[in-house]
PDB file of C-alpha atoms in Angstrom:
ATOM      1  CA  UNK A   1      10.328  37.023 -10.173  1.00  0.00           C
ATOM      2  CA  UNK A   2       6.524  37.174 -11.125  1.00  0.00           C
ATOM      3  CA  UNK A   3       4.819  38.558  -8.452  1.00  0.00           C
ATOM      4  CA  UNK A   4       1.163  37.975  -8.541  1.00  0.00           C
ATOM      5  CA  UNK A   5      -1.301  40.182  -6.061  1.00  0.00           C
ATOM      6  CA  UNK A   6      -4.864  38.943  -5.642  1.00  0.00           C
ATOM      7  CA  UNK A   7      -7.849  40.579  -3.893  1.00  0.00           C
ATOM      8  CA  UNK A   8      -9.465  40.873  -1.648  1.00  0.00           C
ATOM      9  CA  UNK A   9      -7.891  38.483   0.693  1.00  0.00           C
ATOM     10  CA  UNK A  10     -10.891  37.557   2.514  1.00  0.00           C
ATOM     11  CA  UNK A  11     -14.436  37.468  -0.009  1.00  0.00           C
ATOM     12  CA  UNK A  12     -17.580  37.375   2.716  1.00  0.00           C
ATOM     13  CA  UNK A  13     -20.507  36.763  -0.237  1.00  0.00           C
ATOM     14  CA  UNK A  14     -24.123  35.970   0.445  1.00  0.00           C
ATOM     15  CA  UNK A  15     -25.622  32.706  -1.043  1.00  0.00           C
ATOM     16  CA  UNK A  16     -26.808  33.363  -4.819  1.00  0.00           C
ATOM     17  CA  UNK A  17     -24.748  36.281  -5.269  1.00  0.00           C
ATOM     18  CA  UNK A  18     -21.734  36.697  -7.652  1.00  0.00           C
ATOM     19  CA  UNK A  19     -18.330  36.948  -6.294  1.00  0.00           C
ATOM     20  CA  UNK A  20     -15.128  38.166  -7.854  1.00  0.00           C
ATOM     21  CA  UNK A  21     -11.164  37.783  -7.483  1.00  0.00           C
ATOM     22  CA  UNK A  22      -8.461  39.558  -9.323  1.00  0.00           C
ATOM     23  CA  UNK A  23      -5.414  38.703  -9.597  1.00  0.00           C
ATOM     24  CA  UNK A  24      -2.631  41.338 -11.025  1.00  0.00           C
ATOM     25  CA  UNK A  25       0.556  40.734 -12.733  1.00  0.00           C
ATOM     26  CA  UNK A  26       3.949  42.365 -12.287  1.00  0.00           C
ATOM     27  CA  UNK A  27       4.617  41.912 -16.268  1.00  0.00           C
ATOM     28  CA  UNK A  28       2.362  40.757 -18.788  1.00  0.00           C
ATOM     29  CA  UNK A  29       2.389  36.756 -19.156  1.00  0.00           C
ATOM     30  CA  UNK A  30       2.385  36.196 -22.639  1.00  0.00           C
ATOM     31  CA  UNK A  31       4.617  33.023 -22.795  1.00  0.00           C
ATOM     32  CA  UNK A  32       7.066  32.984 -26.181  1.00  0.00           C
ATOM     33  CA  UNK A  33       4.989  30.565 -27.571  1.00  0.00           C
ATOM     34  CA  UNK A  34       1.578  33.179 -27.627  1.00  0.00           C
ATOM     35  CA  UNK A  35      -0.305  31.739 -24.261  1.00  0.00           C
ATOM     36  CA  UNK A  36      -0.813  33.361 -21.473  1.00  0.00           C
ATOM     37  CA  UNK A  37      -0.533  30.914 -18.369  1.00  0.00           C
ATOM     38  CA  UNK A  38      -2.477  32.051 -16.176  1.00  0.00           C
ATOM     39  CA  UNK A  39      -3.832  29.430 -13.755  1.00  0.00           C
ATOM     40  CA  UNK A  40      -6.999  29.572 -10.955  1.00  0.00           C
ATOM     41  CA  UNK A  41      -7.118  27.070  -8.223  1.00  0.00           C
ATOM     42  CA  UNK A  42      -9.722  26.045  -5.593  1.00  0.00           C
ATOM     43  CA  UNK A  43      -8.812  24.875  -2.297  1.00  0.00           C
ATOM     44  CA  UNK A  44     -11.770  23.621  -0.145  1.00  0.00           C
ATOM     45  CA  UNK A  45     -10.725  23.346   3.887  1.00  0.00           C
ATOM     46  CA  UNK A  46      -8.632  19.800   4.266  1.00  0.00           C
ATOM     47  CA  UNK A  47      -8.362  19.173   0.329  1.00  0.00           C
ATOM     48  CA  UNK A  48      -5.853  19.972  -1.939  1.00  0.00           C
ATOM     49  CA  UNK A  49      -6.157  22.491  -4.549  1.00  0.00           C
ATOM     50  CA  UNK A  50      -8.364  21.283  -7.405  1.00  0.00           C
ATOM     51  CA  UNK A  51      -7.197  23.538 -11.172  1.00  0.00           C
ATOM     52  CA  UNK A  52     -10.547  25.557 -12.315  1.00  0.00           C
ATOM     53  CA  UNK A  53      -8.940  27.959 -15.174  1.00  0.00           C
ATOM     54  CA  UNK A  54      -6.172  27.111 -17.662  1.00  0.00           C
ATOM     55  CA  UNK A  55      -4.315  30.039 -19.922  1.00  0.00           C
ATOM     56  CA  UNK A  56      -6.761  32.511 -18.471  1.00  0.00           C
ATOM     57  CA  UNK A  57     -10.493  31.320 -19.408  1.00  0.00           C
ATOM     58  CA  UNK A  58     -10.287  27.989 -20.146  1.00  0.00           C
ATOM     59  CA  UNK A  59     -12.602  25.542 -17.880  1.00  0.00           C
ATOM     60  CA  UNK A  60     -11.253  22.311 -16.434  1.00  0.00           C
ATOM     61  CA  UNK A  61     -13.729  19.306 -16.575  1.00  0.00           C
ATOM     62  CA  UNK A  62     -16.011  18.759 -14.473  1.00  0.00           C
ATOM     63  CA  UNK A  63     -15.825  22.534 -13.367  1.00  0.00           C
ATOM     64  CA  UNK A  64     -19.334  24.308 -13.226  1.00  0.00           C
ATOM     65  CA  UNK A  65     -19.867  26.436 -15.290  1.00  0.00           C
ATOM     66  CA  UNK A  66     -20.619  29.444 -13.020  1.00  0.00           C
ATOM     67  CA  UNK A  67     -17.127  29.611 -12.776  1.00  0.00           C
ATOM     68  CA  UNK A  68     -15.563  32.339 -15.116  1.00  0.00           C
ATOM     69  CA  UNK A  69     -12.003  33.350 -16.209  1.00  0.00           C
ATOM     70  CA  UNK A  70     -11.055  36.125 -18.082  1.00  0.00           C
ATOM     71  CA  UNK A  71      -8.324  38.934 -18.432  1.00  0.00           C
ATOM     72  CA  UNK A  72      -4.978  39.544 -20.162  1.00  0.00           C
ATOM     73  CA  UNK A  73      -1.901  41.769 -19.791  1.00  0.00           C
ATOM     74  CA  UNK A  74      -1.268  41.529 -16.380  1.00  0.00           C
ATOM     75  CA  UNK A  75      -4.729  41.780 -15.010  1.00  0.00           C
ATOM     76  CA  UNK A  76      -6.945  38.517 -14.345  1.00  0.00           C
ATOM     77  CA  UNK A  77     -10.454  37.591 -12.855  1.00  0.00           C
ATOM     78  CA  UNK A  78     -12.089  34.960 -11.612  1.00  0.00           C
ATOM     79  CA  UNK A  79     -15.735  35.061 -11.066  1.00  0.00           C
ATOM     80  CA  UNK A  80     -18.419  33.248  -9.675  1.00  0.00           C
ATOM     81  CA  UNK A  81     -21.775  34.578 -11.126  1.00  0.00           C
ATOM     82  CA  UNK A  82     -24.352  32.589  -7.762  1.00  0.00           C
ATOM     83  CA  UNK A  83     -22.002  31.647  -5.152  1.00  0.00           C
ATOM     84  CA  UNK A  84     -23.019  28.213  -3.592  1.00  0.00           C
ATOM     85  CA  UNK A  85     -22.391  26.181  -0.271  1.00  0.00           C
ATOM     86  CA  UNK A  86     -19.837  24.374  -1.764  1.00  0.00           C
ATOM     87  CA  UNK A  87     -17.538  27.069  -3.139  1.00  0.00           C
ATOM     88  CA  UNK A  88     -16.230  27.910   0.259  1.00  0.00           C
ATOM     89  CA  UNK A  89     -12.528  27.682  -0.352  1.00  0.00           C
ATOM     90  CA  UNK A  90      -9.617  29.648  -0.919  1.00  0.00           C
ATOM     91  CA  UNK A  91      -8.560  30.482  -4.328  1.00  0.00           C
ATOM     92  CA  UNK A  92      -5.397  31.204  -5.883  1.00  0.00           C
ATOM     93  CA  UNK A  93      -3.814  32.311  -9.123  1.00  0.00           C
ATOM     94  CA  UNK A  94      -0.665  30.790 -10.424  1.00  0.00           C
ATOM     95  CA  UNK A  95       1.391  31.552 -13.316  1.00  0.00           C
ATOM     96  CA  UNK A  96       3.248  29.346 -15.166  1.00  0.00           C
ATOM     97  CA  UNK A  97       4.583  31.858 -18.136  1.00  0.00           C
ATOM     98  CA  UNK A  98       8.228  32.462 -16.102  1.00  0.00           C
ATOM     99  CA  UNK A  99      10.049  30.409 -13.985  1.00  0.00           C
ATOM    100  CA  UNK A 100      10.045  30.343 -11.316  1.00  0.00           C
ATOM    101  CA  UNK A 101       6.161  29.696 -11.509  1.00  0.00           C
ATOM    102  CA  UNK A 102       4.721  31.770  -8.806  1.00  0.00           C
ATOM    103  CA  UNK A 103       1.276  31.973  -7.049  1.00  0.00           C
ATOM    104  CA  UNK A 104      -1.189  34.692  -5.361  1.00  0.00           C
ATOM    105  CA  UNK A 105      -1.368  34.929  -1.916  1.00  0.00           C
ATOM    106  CA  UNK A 106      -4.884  33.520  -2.475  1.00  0.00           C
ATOM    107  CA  UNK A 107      -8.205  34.980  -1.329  1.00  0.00           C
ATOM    108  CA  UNK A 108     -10.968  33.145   1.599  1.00  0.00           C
ATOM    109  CA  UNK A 109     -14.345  32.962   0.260  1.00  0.00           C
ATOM    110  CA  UNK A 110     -16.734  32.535   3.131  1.00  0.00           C
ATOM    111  CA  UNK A 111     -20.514  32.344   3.192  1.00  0.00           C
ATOM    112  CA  UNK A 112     -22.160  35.880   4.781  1.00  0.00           C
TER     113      UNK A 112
ATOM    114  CA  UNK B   1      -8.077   8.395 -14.215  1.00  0.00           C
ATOM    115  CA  UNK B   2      -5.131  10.336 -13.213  1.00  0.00           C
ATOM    116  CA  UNK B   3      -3.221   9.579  -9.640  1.00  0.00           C
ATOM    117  CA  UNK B   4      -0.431  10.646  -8.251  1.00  0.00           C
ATOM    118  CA  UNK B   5       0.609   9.504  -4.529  1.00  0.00           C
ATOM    119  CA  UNK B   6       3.211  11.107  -2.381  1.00  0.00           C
ATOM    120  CA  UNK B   7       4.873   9.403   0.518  1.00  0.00           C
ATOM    121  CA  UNK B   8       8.616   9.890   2.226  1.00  0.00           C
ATOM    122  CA  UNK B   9       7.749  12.669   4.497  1.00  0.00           C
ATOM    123  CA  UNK B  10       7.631  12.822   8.384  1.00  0.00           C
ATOM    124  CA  UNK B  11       9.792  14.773  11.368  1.00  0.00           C
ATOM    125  CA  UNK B  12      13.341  15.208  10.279  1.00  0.00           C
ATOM    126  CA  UNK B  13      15.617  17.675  12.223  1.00  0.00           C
ATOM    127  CA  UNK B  14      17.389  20.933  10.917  1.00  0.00           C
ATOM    128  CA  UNK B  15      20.133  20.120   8.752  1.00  0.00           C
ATOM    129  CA  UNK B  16      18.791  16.507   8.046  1.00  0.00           C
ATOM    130  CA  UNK B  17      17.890  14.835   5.125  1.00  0.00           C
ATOM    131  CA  UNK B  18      14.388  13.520   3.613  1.00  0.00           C
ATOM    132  CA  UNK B  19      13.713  11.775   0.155  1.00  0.00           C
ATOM    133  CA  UNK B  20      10.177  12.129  -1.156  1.00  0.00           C
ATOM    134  CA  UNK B  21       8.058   9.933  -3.826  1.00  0.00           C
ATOM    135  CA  UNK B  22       5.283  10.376  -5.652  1.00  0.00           C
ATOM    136  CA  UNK B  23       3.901   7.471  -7.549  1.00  0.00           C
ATOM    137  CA  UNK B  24       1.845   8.315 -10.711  1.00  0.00           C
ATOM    138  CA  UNK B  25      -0.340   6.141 -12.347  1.00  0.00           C
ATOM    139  CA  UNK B  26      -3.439   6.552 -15.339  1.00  0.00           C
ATOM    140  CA  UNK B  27      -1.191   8.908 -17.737  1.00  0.00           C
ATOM    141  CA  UNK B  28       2.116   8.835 -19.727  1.00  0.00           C
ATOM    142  CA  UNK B  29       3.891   9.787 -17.360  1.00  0.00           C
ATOM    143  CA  UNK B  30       7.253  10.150 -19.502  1.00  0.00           C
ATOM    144  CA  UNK B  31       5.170  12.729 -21.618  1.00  0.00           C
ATOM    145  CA  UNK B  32       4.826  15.466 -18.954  1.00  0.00           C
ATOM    146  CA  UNK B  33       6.686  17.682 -16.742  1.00  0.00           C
ATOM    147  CA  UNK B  34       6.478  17.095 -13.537  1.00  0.00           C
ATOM    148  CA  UNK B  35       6.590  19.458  -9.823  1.00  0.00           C
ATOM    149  CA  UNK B  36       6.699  19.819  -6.576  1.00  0.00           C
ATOM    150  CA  UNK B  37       4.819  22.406  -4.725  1.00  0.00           C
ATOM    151  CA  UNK B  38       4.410  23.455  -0.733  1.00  0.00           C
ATOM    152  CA  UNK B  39       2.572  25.018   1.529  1.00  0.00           C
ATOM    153  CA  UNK B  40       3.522  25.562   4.944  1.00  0.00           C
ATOM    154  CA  UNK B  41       0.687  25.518   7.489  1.00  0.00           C
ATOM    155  CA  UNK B  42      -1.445  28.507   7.199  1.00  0.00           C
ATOM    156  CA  UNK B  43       0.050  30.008   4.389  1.00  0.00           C
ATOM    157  CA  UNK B  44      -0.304  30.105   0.573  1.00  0.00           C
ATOM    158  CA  UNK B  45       1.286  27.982  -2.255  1.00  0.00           C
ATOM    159  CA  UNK B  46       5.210  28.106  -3.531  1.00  0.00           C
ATOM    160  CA  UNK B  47       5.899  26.385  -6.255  1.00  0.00           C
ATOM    161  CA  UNK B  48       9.481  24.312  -5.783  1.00  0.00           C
ATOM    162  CA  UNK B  49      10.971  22.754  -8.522  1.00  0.00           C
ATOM    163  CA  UNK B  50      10.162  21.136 -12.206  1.00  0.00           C
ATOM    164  CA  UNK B  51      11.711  18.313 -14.465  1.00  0.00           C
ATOM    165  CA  UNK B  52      10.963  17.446 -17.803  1.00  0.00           C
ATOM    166  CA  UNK B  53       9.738  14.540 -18.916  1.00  0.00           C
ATOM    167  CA  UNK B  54      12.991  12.801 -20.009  1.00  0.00           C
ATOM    168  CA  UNK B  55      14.450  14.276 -16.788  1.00  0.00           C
ATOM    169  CA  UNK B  56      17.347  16.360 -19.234  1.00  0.00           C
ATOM    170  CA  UNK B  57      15.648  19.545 -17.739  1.00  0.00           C
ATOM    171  CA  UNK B  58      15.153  20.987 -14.334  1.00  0.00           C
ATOM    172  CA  UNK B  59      14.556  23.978 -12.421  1.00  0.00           C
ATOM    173  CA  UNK B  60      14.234  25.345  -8.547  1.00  0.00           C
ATOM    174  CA  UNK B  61      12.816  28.241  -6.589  1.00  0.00           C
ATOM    175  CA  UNK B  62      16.097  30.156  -5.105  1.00  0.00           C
ATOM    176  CA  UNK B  63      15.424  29.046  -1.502  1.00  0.00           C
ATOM    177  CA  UNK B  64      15.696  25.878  -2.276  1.00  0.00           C
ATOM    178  CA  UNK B  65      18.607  25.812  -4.910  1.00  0.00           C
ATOM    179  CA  UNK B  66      21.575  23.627  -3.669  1.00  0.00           C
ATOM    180  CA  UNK B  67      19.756  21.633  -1.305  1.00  0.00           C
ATOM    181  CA  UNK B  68      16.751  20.403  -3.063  1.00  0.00           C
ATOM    182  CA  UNK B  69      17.291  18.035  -6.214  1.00  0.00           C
ATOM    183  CA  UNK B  70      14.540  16.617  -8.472  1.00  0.00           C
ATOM    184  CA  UNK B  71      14.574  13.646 -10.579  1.00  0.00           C
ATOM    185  CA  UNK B  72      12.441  10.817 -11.724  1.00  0.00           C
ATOM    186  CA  UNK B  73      12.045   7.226 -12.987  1.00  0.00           C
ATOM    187  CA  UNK B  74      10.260   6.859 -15.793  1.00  0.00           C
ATOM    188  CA  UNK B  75      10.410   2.979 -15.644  1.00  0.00           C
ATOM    189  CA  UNK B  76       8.549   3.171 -12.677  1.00  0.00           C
ATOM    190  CA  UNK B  77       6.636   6.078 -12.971  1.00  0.00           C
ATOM    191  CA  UNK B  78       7.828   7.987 -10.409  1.00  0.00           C
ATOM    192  CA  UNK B  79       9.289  11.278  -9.224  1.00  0.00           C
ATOM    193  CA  UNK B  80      11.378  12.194  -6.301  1.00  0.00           C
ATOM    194  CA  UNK B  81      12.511  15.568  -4.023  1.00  0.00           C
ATOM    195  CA  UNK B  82      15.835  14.567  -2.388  1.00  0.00           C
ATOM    196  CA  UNK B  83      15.862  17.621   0.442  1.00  0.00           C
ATOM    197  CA  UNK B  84      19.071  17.752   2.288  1.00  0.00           C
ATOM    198  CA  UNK B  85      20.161  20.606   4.886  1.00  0.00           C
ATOM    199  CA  UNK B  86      16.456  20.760   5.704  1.00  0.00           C
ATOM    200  CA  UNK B  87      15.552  24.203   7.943  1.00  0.00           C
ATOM    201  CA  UNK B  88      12.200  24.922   9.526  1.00  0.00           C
ATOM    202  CA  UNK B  89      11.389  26.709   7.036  1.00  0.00           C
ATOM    203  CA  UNK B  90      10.728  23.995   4.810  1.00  0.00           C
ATOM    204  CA  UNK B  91       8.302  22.923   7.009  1.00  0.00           C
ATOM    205  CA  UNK B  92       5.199  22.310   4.686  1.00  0.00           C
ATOM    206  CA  UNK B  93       3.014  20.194   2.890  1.00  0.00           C
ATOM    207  CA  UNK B  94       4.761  18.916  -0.401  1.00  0.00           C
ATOM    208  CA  UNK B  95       2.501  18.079  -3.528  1.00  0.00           C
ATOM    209  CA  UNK B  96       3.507  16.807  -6.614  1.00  0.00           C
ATOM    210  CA  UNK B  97       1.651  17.990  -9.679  1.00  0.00           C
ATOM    211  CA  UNK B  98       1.860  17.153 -13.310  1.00  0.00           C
ATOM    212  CA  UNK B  99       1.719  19.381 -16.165  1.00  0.00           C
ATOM    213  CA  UNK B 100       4.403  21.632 -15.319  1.00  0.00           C
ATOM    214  CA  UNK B 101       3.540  25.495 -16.488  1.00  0.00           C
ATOM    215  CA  UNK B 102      -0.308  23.922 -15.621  1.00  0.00           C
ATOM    216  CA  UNK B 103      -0.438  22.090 -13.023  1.00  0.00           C
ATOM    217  CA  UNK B 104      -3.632  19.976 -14.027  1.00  0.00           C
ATOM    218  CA  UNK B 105      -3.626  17.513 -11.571  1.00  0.00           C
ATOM    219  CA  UNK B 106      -2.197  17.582  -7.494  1.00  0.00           C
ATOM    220  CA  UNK B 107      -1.819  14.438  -5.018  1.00  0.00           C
ATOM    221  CA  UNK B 108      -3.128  14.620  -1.805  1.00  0.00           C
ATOM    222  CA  UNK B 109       0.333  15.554  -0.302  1.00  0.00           C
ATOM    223  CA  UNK B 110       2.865  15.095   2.343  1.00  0.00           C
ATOM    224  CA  UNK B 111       3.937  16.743   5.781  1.00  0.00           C
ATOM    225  CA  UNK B 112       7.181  17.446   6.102  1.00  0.00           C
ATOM    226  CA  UNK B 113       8.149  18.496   9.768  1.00  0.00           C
ATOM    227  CA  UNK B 114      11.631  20.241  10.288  1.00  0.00           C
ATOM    228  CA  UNK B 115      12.194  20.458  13.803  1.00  0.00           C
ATOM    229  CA  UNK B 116      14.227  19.801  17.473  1.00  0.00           C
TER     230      UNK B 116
END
């Protein structure tokens, strides 16, 4: 199986500053078909987890654009370049390239 | 606008049964593949199992292979997790999601509670 490891595990980040998860691969996750699927996801506390990234840097709707994905092989980022209030969550990385589909362990982003 | 709307869980002891739903609604919903995904309280994310969108393909995470089956009705819109020989270790909240290998959209989930 795909294992994924993300860190840090806990992300303390003062209000305005950037922030910054990785998320490593045990094999690269270049699908047969050429993508990489490589997924981010925000949970906020009590929600369920909302999909910010597709295939590594691709933006969902709706998803600010401070919000950043980028990376390939089998090492991936997500960054937030101001950290606000609202982007207190946790925040995982999922691949979908091999089954079975597997996720990080996910990292807390609190407010310093 | 996308939805998708589980229901079925609850308290079941170990080595019971449990059938879940999830009703989807504002896609084509015989166009995607489809999971389930848990989390058990505290911890992170597992994916569980996928079906295709005409149901002719499936697949399961090992824990839950033999005990867990996935299938849906298209008619209806609708996709199911039959869990049988439940252990407490499938104690988690159950999404569904659609877009298999994506995962673009999640419900708002479902406790399942496997205990004496």
């Amino acid at each position: 199986d795909v294992v994924l490891t993300q860190s840090p595990l806990s992300l303390p980040v003062t209000l305005g500053q950037p922030a910054s998860i990785s998320c490593r691969s045990s094999q690269r996750l270049v699908h047969n078909d050429g993508n990489a699927y490589l997924n981010w996801f925000q949970q906020r506390p009590g929600q369920s987890p909302r999909r910010l990234i597709y295939q590594v840097s691709n933006r969902d709707s709706g998803v600010p654009d401070r919000f950043t994905g980028s990376g390939s092989g089998t090492n991936f980022t997500l960054k937030i370049s101001r950290v606000e209030a609202e982007d207190v969550a946790i925040y995982s990385c999922m691949q979908g390239t091999f089954w079975p589909y597997t996720f990080g362990q996910g990292t807390k982003l609190e407010i310093k | 606008e996308v939805q998708l709307v589980e229901s079925g869980g609850g308290l079941v002891q170990p080595g019971g049964s449990l059938r879940l739903s999830c009703a989807a609604s504002g896609f084509s919903f015989s166009s995607y593949w489809m999971n389930w995904v848990r989390q058990a309280p505290g911890k992170g994310l597992e994916w569980v199992a996928s079906i295709k969108g005409d149901g002719t393909q499936k697949s399961y995470v090992d824990s839950v292979k033999g005990r867990f089956t996935i299938s849906r009705d298209n008619a209806n819109n609708s996709l199911f997790l039959q869990m049988n020989s439940l252990r407490a270790e499938d104690t988690a909240l159950y999404y569904c999601t659609r877009d298999g290998r994506n995962s673009d959209s999640w419900g708002q989930g479902i406790l399942v509670t496997v205990s004496s």
